Amino acid sequence: MESAEPVHRASSRTQRVTAAMVASLAGVSTATVSLVANGKTQGRVSEDNISRVRKAIAELGYVVDGIGSSLAKGVSSIVILVAPDISNPFFAKVIAGVRESLGSEYQLLLSVTDAGEFPRAEDVRKLMALRPAGLLVDAPNAAFLEDLSVAGPLVLLDAPGLEAYAPSVNLDVAHGARELAAHLAASGHKRVAYVDSVTGTATFGVRRAAFLDEADSCGISVADSHIISTTIDVGAAAAAFAAAWPDWQRAGVTAVVCGTDTHAYGVLQEARVAGVRIPEELAVAGFDDLPYSATSNPSLTSVHLPATPLGLQAGKQLRGLMEGRELEQPQLTLESSLVVRGSTGFSPSIAEQRSF
């Protein structure tokens, strides 16, 4: 006759494994299981007991109840990152920087929406039931922050003009935008179009305003009818450019500036379809300096924005707040810079055309 299943084993895959079950199998107290599971064994638990508890955890598939711990301590090890569009490759680099700065002590939870939409404040507030240790908000707008109104450590990323709401790590996007306008002016461009993002976040407004201001100072015309907006999507940008290009071409537009490299990829794609030569007939530039921009055909002129350092510094700022430290520099700004590549290369053969 077969022996009965030991009482410390789960009767099915769906039964929740408890610390008491691990303790029973390992022959230790539940307090010892807690110390081992949470990595707090130094000087408190013998190597033999550590080994037995770890073996029991592996055998039973025990997982620490993070929510229960949060309720007991009043705060969890979760950090929430709110971002408007995770499909944008720029955010992947931001996330990498945040993860590096947080280390293994914190778990990163993302709150994102579809391209072109920003998470609703009420949805983020629901996540606060998890009692996160801190909150990061990437590229917010003032209305969202006004409505959010949550307590606890908070750091903003790429949020120009919103420094009054919380400690921030910003990008000097205006500097790069002005450099780009000056570069196009030096290349002889007189009429330029602009493809913007529809997200309505503060950073895109600063990029556009700085470019338009410098363009005007340099003698470049950007007519209102030559400014369009799309979601941050290659296909959407390509379709918008295809619809606008006939009018732009008749008006003498010789360059298109895009709010992101993703927009610029769409413009380059549709320009090839339309038989528009880049940069001989049309110069194209973007913002972000994504990895593919250096290898696209032609390579894309772009305003370099340090995405990974942005996430890294924001994570460090948040760690300081979560650990109760006073920040030496609550407001940080990272530099942007123009990277000139083939998509805006100056062609002497059309210099006379651009001078009219």
GROMACS .gro file of N, CA and C in nm, residues 106-241:
model
  408
  106TYR      N    1   1.449   4.666  -0.566
  106TYR     CA    2   1.317   4.715  -0.604
  106TYR      C    3   1.269   4.647  -0.731
  107GLN      N    4   1.138   4.632  -0.742
  107GLN     CA    5   1.076   4.576  -0.861
  107GLN      C    6   1.007   4.689  -0.938
  108LEU      N    7   1.036   4.698  -1.068
  108LEU     CA    8   0.981   4.806  -1.150
  108LEU      C    9   0.851   4.762  -1.215
  109LEU      N   10   0.746   4.840  -1.194
  109LEU     CA   11   0.615   4.815  -1.253
  109LEU      C   12   0.583   4.928  -1.350
  110LEU      N   13   0.547   4.894  -1.474
  110LEU     CA   14   0.519   4.995  -1.577
  110LEU      C   15   0.370   5.021  -1.588
  111SER      N   16   0.334   5.148  -1.599
  111SER     CA   17   0.196   5.188  -1.625
  111SER      C   18   0.196   5.264  -1.756
  112VAL      N   19   0.145   5.200  -1.862
  112VAL     CA   20   0.153   5.258  -1.996
  112VAL      C   21   0.017   5.248  -2.066
  113THR      N   22   0.006   5.322  -2.177
  113THR     CA   23  -0.116   5.318  -2.258
  113THR      C   24  -0.077   5.305  -2.405
  114ASP      N   25  -0.177   5.311  -2.491
  114ASP     CA   26  -0.151   5.307  -2.634
  114ASP      C   27  -0.079   5.433  -2.679
  115ALA      N   28  -0.015   5.425  -2.795
  115ALA     CA   29   0.057   5.540  -2.849
  115ALA      C   30  -0.037   5.659  -2.863
  116GLY      N   31   0.014   5.775  -2.823
  116GLY     CA   32  -0.064   5.897  -2.836
  116GLY      C   33  -0.154   5.927  -2.719
  117GLU      N   34  -0.163   5.834  -2.623
  117GLU     CA   35  -0.247   5.855  -2.506
  117GLU      C   36  -0.160   5.854  -2.381
  118PHE      N   37  -0.203   5.930  -2.279
  118PHE     CA   38  -0.130   5.930  -2.153
  118PHE      C   39  -0.214   5.861  -2.048
  119PRO      N   40  -0.152   5.783  -1.958
  119PRO     CA   41  -0.229   5.716  -1.853
  119PRO      C   42  -0.315   5.815  -1.775
  120ARG      N   43  -0.434   5.773  -1.741
  120ARG     CA   44  -0.522   5.859  -1.662
  120ARG      C   45  -0.477   5.858  -1.517
  121ALA      N   46  -0.487   5.974  -1.452
  121ALA     CA   47  -0.445   5.985  -1.313
  121ALA      C   48  -0.521   5.887  -1.224
  122GLU      N   49  -0.649   5.866  -1.254
  122GLU     CA   50  -0.729   5.775  -1.170
  122GLU      C   51  -0.679   5.631  -1.181
  123ASP      N   52  -0.628   5.593  -1.299
  123ASP     CA   53  -0.573   5.459  -1.314
  123ASP      C   54  -0.445   5.442  -1.234
  124VAL      N   55  -0.361   5.546  -1.235
  124VAL     CA   56  -0.237   5.540  -1.158
  124VAL      C   57  -0.267   5.537  -1.009
  125ARG      N   58  -0.368   5.611  -0.967
  125ARG     CA   59  -0.405   5.610  -0.825
  125ARG      C   60  -0.449   5.472  -0.779
  126LYS      N   61  -0.512   5.396  -0.868
  126LYS     CA   62  -0.550   5.258  -0.834
  126LYS      C   63  -0.427   5.173  -0.804
  127LEU      N   64  -0.320   5.198  -0.879
  127LEU     CA   65  -0.196   5.124  -0.857
  127LEU      C   66  -0.133   5.158  -0.723
  128MET      N   67  -0.167   5.273  -0.669
  128MET     CA   68  -0.111   5.313  -0.540
  128MET      C   69  -0.158   5.222  -0.428
  129ALA      N   70  -0.263   5.141  -0.455
  129ALA     CA   71  -0.308   5.042  -0.356
  129ALA      C   72  -0.200   4.938  -0.330
  130LEU      N   73  -0.105   4.925  -0.423
  130LEU     CA   74   0.008   4.834  -0.404
  130LEU      C   75   0.111   4.890  -0.307
  131ARG      N   76   0.088   5.014  -0.263
  131ARG     CA   77   0.177   5.083  -0.171
  131ARG      C   78   0.321   5.086  -0.223
  132PRO      N   79   0.341   5.144  -0.342
  132PRO     CA   80   0.476   5.148  -0.399
  132PRO      C   81   0.571   5.231  -0.315
  133ALA      N   82   0.698   5.195  -0.324
  133ALA     CA   83   0.800   5.272  -0.252
  133ALA      C   84   0.821   5.407  -0.317
  134GLY      N   85   0.795   5.417  -0.447
  134GLY     CA   86   0.816   5.543  -0.517
  134GLY      C   87   0.750   5.544  -0.653
  135LEU      N   88   0.741   5.662  -0.713
  135LEU     CA   89   0.674   5.680  -0.841
  135LEU      C   90   0.759   5.765  -0.934
  136LEU      N   91   0.776   5.719  -1.058
  136LEU     CA   92   0.846   5.793  -1.163
  136LEU      C   93   0.745   5.824  -1.273
  137VAL      N   94   0.744   5.948  -1.321
  137VAL     CA   95   0.652   5.986  -1.428
  137VAL      C   96   0.732   6.045  -1.543
  138ASP      N   97   0.725   5.981  -1.660
  138ASP     CA   98   0.802   6.021  -1.776
  138ASP      C   99   0.717   6.106  -1.871
  139ALA      N  100   0.770   6.224  -1.906
  139ALA     CA  101   0.706   6.314  -2.003
  139ALA      C  102   0.560   6.343  -1.970
  140PRO      N  103   0.534   6.394  -1.849
  140PRO     CA  104   0.395   6.424  -1.811
  140PRO      C  105   0.350   6.560  -1.865
  141ASN      N  106   0.224   6.591  -1.842
  141ASN     CA  107   0.177   6.727  -1.863
  141ASN      C  108   0.121   6.779  -1.731
  142ALA      N  109   0.099   6.909  -1.723
  142ALA     CA  110   0.057   6.970  -1.597
  142ALA      C  111  -0.079   6.919  -1.551
  143ALA      N  112  -0.171   6.898  -1.646
  143ALA     CA  113  -0.305   6.852  -1.609
  143ALA      C  114  -0.301   6.717  -1.540
  144PHE      N  115  -0.215   6.627  -1.590
  144PHE     CA  116  -0.202   6.495  -1.528
  144PHE      C  117  -0.150   6.507  -1.385
  145LEU      N  118  -0.046   6.589  -1.366
  145LEU     CA  119   0.013   6.603  -1.233
  145LEU      C  120  -0.083   6.670  -1.136
  146GLU      N  121  -0.161   6.765  -1.185
  146GLU     CA  122  -0.261   6.831  -1.099
  146GLU      C  123  -0.364   6.730  -1.052
  147ASP      N  124  -0.406   6.642  -1.142
  147ASP     CA  125  -0.509   6.545  -1.110
  147ASP      C  126  -0.455   6.428  -1.028
  148LEU      N  127  -0.326   6.398  -1.044
  148LEU     CA  128  -0.267   6.282  -0.976
  148LEU      C  129  -0.269   6.300  -0.825
  149SER      N  130  -0.204   6.402  -0.777
  149SER     CA  131  -0.208   6.440  -0.636
  149SER      C  132  -0.192   6.321  -0.542
  150VAL      N  133  -0.074   6.257  -0.544
  150VAL     CA  134  -0.047   6.146  -0.454
  150VAL      C  135   0.070   6.181  -0.362
  151ALA      N  136   0.069   6.119  -0.244
  151ALA     CA  137   0.178   6.140  -0.149
  151ALA      C  138   0.288   6.037  -0.175
  152GLY      N  139   0.407   6.064  -0.122
  152GLY     CA  140   0.517   5.970  -0.134
  152GLY      C  141   0.623   6.017  -0.230
  153PRO      N  142   0.737   5.947  -0.235
  153PRO     CA  143   0.848   5.985  -0.323
  153PRO      C  144   0.805   5.988  -0.470
  154LEU      N  145   0.833   6.099  -0.536
  154LEU     CA  146   0.794   6.118  -0.676
  154LEU      C  147   0.905   6.193  -0.749
  155VAL      N  148   0.943   6.143  -0.867
  155VAL     CA  149   1.043   6.209  -0.952
  155VAL      C  150   0.988   6.214  -1.094
  156LEU      N  151   1.005   6.328  -1.159
  156LEU     CA  152   0.960   6.347  -1.297
  156LEU      C  153   1.078   6.334  -1.393
  157LEU      N  154   1.052   6.280  -1.511
  157LEU     CA  155   1.153   6.268  -1.616
  157LEU      C  156   1.107   6.344  -1.739
  158ASP      N  157   1.201   6.419  -1.801
  158ASP     CA  158   1.172   6.490  -1.926
  158ASP      C  159   1.043   6.570  -1.912
  159ALA      N  160   1.041   6.657  -1.810
  159ALA     CA  161   0.921   6.735  -1.779
  159ALA      C  162   0.954   6.883  -1.768
  160PRO      N  163   1.000   6.946  -1.876
  160PRO     CA  164   1.039   7.087  -1.871
  160PRO      C  165   0.923   7.177  -1.833
  161GLY      N  166   0.951   7.272  -1.744
  161GLY     CA  167   0.848   7.365  -1.701
  161GLY      C  168   0.760   7.315  -1.589
  162LEU      N  169   0.782   7.192  -1.545
  162LEU     CA  170   0.697   7.132  -1.441
  162LEU      C  171   0.775   7.105  -1.313
  163GLU      N  172   0.889   7.172  -1.298
  163GLU     CA  173   0.977   7.146  -1.184
  163GLU      C  174   0.911   7.177  -1.050
  164ALA      N  175   0.809   7.261  -1.047
  164ALA     CA  176   0.744   7.298  -0.921
  164ALA      C  177   0.667   7.181  -0.860
  165TYR      N  178   0.636   7.081  -0.940
  165TYR     CA  179   0.556   6.969  -0.890
  165TYR      C  180   0.637   6.867  -0.811
  166ALA      N  181   0.763   6.846  -0.849
  166ALA     CA  182   0.843   6.741  -0.785
  166ALA      C  183   0.987   6.751  -0.834
  167PRO      N  184   1.081   6.683  -0.766
  167PRO     CA  185   1.217   6.674  -0.819
  167PRO      C  186   1.213   6.618  -0.962
  168SER      N  187   1.302   6.668  -1.048
  168SER     CA  188   1.295   6.633  -1.189
  168SER      C  189   1.433   6.608  -1.247
  169VAL      N  190   1.437   6.524  -1.349
  169VAL     CA  191   1.555   6.509  -1.433
  169VAL      C  192   1.510   6.542  -1.575
  170ASN      N  193   1.560   6.653  -1.627
  170ASN     CA  194   1.514   6.701  -1.757
  170ASN      C  195   1.623   6.692  -1.863
  171LEU      N  196   1.580   6.705  -1.987
  171LEU     CA  197   1.671   6.708  -2.101
  171LEU      C  198   1.666   6.849  -2.160
  172ASP      N  199   1.781   6.903  -2.192
  172ASP     CA  200   1.785   7.037  -2.252
  172ASP      C  201   1.751   7.025  -2.401
  173VAL      N  202   1.625   6.989  -2.428
  173VAL     CA  203   1.583   6.969  -2.567
  173VAL      C  204   1.586   7.098  -2.647
  174ALA      N  205   1.568   7.210  -2.579
  174ALA     CA  206   1.567   7.339  -2.649
  174ALA      C  207   1.702   7.368  -2.714
  175HIS      N  208   1.809   7.333  -2.645
  175HIS     CA  209   1.944   7.357  -2.700
  175HIS      C  210   1.962   7.281  -2.830
  176GLY      N  211   1.926   7.153  -2.831
  176GLY     CA  212   1.940   7.074  -2.952
  176GLY      C  213   1.851   7.124  -3.064
  177ALA      N  214   1.731   7.170  -3.028
  177ALA     CA  215   1.639   7.223  -3.129
  177ALA      C  216   1.696   7.347  -3.196
  178ARG      N  217   1.758   7.432  -3.116
  178ARG     CA  218   1.819   7.553  -3.173
  178ARG      C  219   1.938   7.518  -3.262
  179GLU      N  220   2.017   7.420  -3.219
  179GLU     CA  221   2.130   7.376  -3.302
  179GLU      C  222   2.080   7.324  -3.437
  180LEU      N  223   1.970   7.251  -3.434
  180LEU     CA  224   1.916   7.195  -3.558
  180LEU      C  225   1.869   7.305  -3.653
  181ALA      N  226   1.801   7.405  -3.599
  181ALA     CA  227   1.756   7.516  -3.684
  181ALA      C  228   1.874   7.589  -3.746
  182ALA      N  229   1.978   7.613  -3.667
  182ALA     CA  230   2.097   7.681  -3.718
  182ALA      C  231   2.166   7.598  -3.826
  183HIS      N  232   2.167   7.466  -3.808
  183HIS     CA  233   2.228   7.377  -3.907
  183HIS      C  234   2.154   7.384  -4.040
  184LEU      N  235   2.022   7.381  -4.034
  184LEU     CA  236   1.943   7.387  -4.158
  184LEU      C  237   1.959   7.523  -4.227
  185ALA      N  238   1.966   7.629  -4.147
  185ALA     CA  239   1.986   7.762  -4.205
  185ALA      C  240   2.122   7.770  -4.275
  186ALA      N  241   2.224   7.713  -4.211
  186ALA     CA  242   2.358   7.715  -4.270
  186ALA      C  243   2.365   7.634  -4.398
  187SER      N  244   2.273   7.537  -4.412
  187SER     CA  245   2.268   7.455  -4.533
  187SER      C  246   2.184   7.518  -4.643
  188GLY      N  247   2.130   7.636  -4.617
  188GLY     CA  248   2.058   7.710  -4.720
  188GLY      C  249   1.908   7.692  -4.723
  189HIS      N  250   1.851   7.623  -4.626
  189HIS     CA  251   1.706   7.600  -4.626
  189HIS      C  252   1.631   7.727  -4.586
  190LYS      N  253   1.522   7.755  -4.658
  190LYS     CA  254   1.441   7.874  -4.631
  190LYS      C  255   1.299   7.839  -4.588
  191ARG      N  256   1.248   7.724  -4.634
  191ARG     CA  257   1.113   7.682  -4.599
  191ARG      C  258   1.118   7.540  -4.543
  192VAL      N  259   1.069   7.526  -4.421
  192VAL     CA  260   1.079   7.398  -4.349
  192VAL      C  261   0.942   7.358  -4.296
  193ALA      N  262   0.915   7.228  -4.293
  193ALA     CA  263   0.792   7.175  -4.234
  193ALA      C  264   0.826   7.103  -4.104
  194TYR      N  265   0.725   7.082  -4.019
  194TYR     CA  266   0.748   7.022  -3.887
  194TYR      C  267   0.642   6.915  -3.861
  195VAL      N  268   0.688   6.794  -3.826
  195VAL     CA  269   0.598   6.683  -3.790
  195VAL      C  270   0.608   6.660  -3.640
  196ASP      N  271   0.501   6.690  -3.569
  196ASP     CA  272   0.501   6.687  -3.422
  196ASP      C  273   0.429   6.563  -3.369
  197SER      N  274   0.436   6.545  -3.237
  197SER     CA  275   0.364   6.437  -3.169
  197SER      C  276   0.231   6.489  -3.116
  198VAL      N  277   0.131   6.402  -3.114
  198VAL     CA  278  -0.001   6.442  -3.065
  198VAL      C  279  -0.017   6.421  -2.914
  199THR      N  280   0.087   6.371  -2.846
  199THR     CA  281   0.071   6.336  -2.704
  199THR      C  282   0.041   6.456  -2.616
  200GLY      N  283   0.084   6.575  -2.656
  200GLY     CA  284   0.056   6.694  -2.576
  200GLY      C  285   0.142   6.706  -2.452
  201THR      N  286   0.248   6.627  -2.443
  201THR     CA  287   0.336   6.636  -2.327
  201THR      C  288   0.429   6.756  -2.340
  202ALA      N  289   0.476   6.804  -2.227
  202ALA     CA  290   0.551   6.930  -2.223
  202ALA      C  291   0.676   6.927  -2.309
  203THR      N  292   0.747   6.816  -2.311
  203THR     CA  293   0.875   6.811  -2.382
  203THR      C  294   0.860   6.839  -2.531
  204PHE      N  295   0.750   6.793  -2.593
  204PHE     CA  296   0.732   6.817  -2.736
  204PHE      C  297   0.700   6.963  -2.764
  205GLY      N  298   0.629   7.026  -2.673
  205GLY     CA  299   0.602   7.169  -2.688
  205GLY      C  300   0.730   7.251  -2.683
  206VAL      N  301   0.822   7.214  -2.594
  206VAL     CA  302   0.949   7.285  -2.582
  206VAL      C  303   1.034   7.263  -2.708
  207ARG      N  304   1.039   7.142  -2.759
  207ARG     CA  305   1.115   7.114  -2.881
  207ARG      C  306   1.067   7.201  -2.996
  208ARG      N  307   0.935   7.198  -3.016
  208ARG     CA  308   0.877   7.273  -3.128
  208ARG      C  309   0.899   7.423  -3.113
  209ALA      N  310   0.870   7.476  -2.994
  209ALA     CA  311   0.881   7.621  -2.972
  209ALA      C  312   1.025   7.669  -2.991
  210ALA      N  313   1.121   7.593  -2.939
  210ALA     CA  314   1.262   7.634  -2.951
  210ALA      C  315   1.307   7.630  -3.097
  211PHE      N  316   1.264   7.526  -3.169
  211PHE     CA  317   1.302   7.518  -3.310
  211PHE      C  318   1.241   7.633  -3.390
  212LEU      N  319   1.112   7.659  -3.369
  212LEU     CA  320   1.045   7.765  -3.444
  212LEU      C  321   1.104   7.902  -3.414
  213ASP      N  322   1.138   7.924  -3.288
  213ASP     CA  323   1.196   8.053  -3.250
  213ASP      C  324   1.332   8.074  -3.317
  214GLU      N  325   1.417   7.971  -3.311
  214GLU     CA  326   1.550   7.984  -3.372
  214GLU      C  327   1.539   7.989  -3.524
  215ALA      N  328   1.447   7.913  -3.580
  215ALA     CA  329   1.428   7.916  -3.725
  215ALA      C  330   1.390   8.055  -3.772
  216ASP      N  331   1.301   8.119  -3.699
  216ASP     CA  332   1.261   8.255  -3.734
  216ASP      C  333   1.379   8.351  -3.728
  217SER      N  334   1.463   8.333  -3.624
  217SER     CA  335   1.582   8.419  -3.610
  217SER      C  336   1.681   8.398  -3.723
  218CYS      N  337   1.682   8.276  -3.779
  218CYS     CA  338   1.777   8.242  -3.885
  218CYS      C  339   1.720   8.268  -4.025
  219GLY      N  340   1.599   8.320  -4.032
  219GLY     CA  341   1.540   8.349  -4.162
  219GLY      C  342   1.471   8.232  -4.227
  220ILE      N  343   1.437   8.130  -4.149
  220ILE     CA  344   1.365   8.013  -4.201
  220ILE      C  345   1.216   8.032  -4.177
  221SER      N  346   1.135   8.004  -4.278
  221SER     CA  347   0.990   8.015  -4.266
  221SER      C  348   0.930   7.877  -4.237
  222VAL      N  349   0.847   7.869  -4.131
  222VAL     CA  350   0.771   7.747  -4.101
  222VAL      C  351   0.624   7.789  -4.090
  223ALA      N  352   0.552   7.777  -4.199
  223ALA     CA  353   0.412   7.821  -4.201
  223ALA      C  354   0.325   7.730  -4.115
  224ASP      N  355   0.217   7.785  -4.062
  224ASP     CA  356   0.125   7.705  -3.980
  224ASP      C  357   0.074   7.584  -4.057
  225SER      N  358   0.051   7.599  -4.186
  225SER     CA  359   0.002   7.488  -4.268
  225SER      C  360   0.108   7.381  -4.292
  226HIS      N  361   0.231   7.412  -4.252
  226HIS     CA  362   0.341   7.317  -4.269
  226HIS      C  363   0.377   7.249  -4.137
  227ILE      N  364   0.288   7.258  -4.038
  227ILE     CA  365   0.306   7.189  -3.909
  227ILE      C  366   0.192   7.090  -3.893
  228ILE      N  367   0.226   6.961  -3.881
  228ILE     CA  368   0.126   6.856  -3.863
  228ILE      C  369   0.163   6.771  -3.742
  229SER      N  370   0.068   6.695  -3.690
  229SER     CA  371   0.094   6.611  -3.572
  229SER      C  372   0.039   6.470  -3.596
  230THR      N  373   0.114   6.370  -3.547
  230THR     CA  374   0.068   6.231  -3.555
  230THR      C  375   0.110   6.159  -3.428
  231THR      N  376   0.060   6.037  -3.413
  231THR     CA  377   0.109   5.953  -3.304
  231THR      C  378   0.255   5.917  -3.332
  232ILE      N  379   0.325   5.871  -3.229
  232ILE     CA  380   0.466   5.833  -3.246
  232ILE      C  381   0.470   5.694  -3.306
  233ASP      N  382   0.452   5.690  -3.436
  233ASP     CA  383   0.440   5.563  -3.508
  233ASP      C  384   0.488   5.584  -3.651
  234VAL      N  385   0.569   5.491  -3.701
  234VAL     CA  386   0.626   5.505  -3.835
  234VAL      C  387   0.516   5.513  -3.941
  235GLY      N  388   0.419   5.422  -3.932
  235GLY     CA  389   0.312   5.420  -4.031
  235GLY      C  390   0.229   5.547  -4.031
  236ALA      N  391   0.197   5.596  -3.911
  236ALA     CA  392   0.116   5.718  -3.900
  236ALA      C  393   0.191   5.838  -3.957
  237ALA      N  394   0.321   5.846  -3.928
  237ALA     CA  395   0.401   5.957  -3.980
  237ALA      C  396   0.413   5.949  -4.132
  238ALA      N  397   0.430   5.828  -4.184
  238ALA     CA  398   0.441   5.810  -4.329
  238ALA      C  399   0.313   5.854  -4.399
  239ALA      N  400   0.199   5.815  -4.343
  239ALA     CA  401   0.070   5.852  -4.404
  239ALA      C  402   0.048   6.003  -4.399
  240ALA      N  403   0.083   6.064  -4.287
  240ALA     CA  404   0.065   6.209  -4.273
  240ALA      C  405   0.154   6.285  -4.371
  241PHE      N  406   0.278   6.238  -4.386
  241PHE     CA  407   0.369   6.303  -4.480
  241PHE      C  408   0.319   6.287  -4.624
   0.00000   0.00000   0.00000
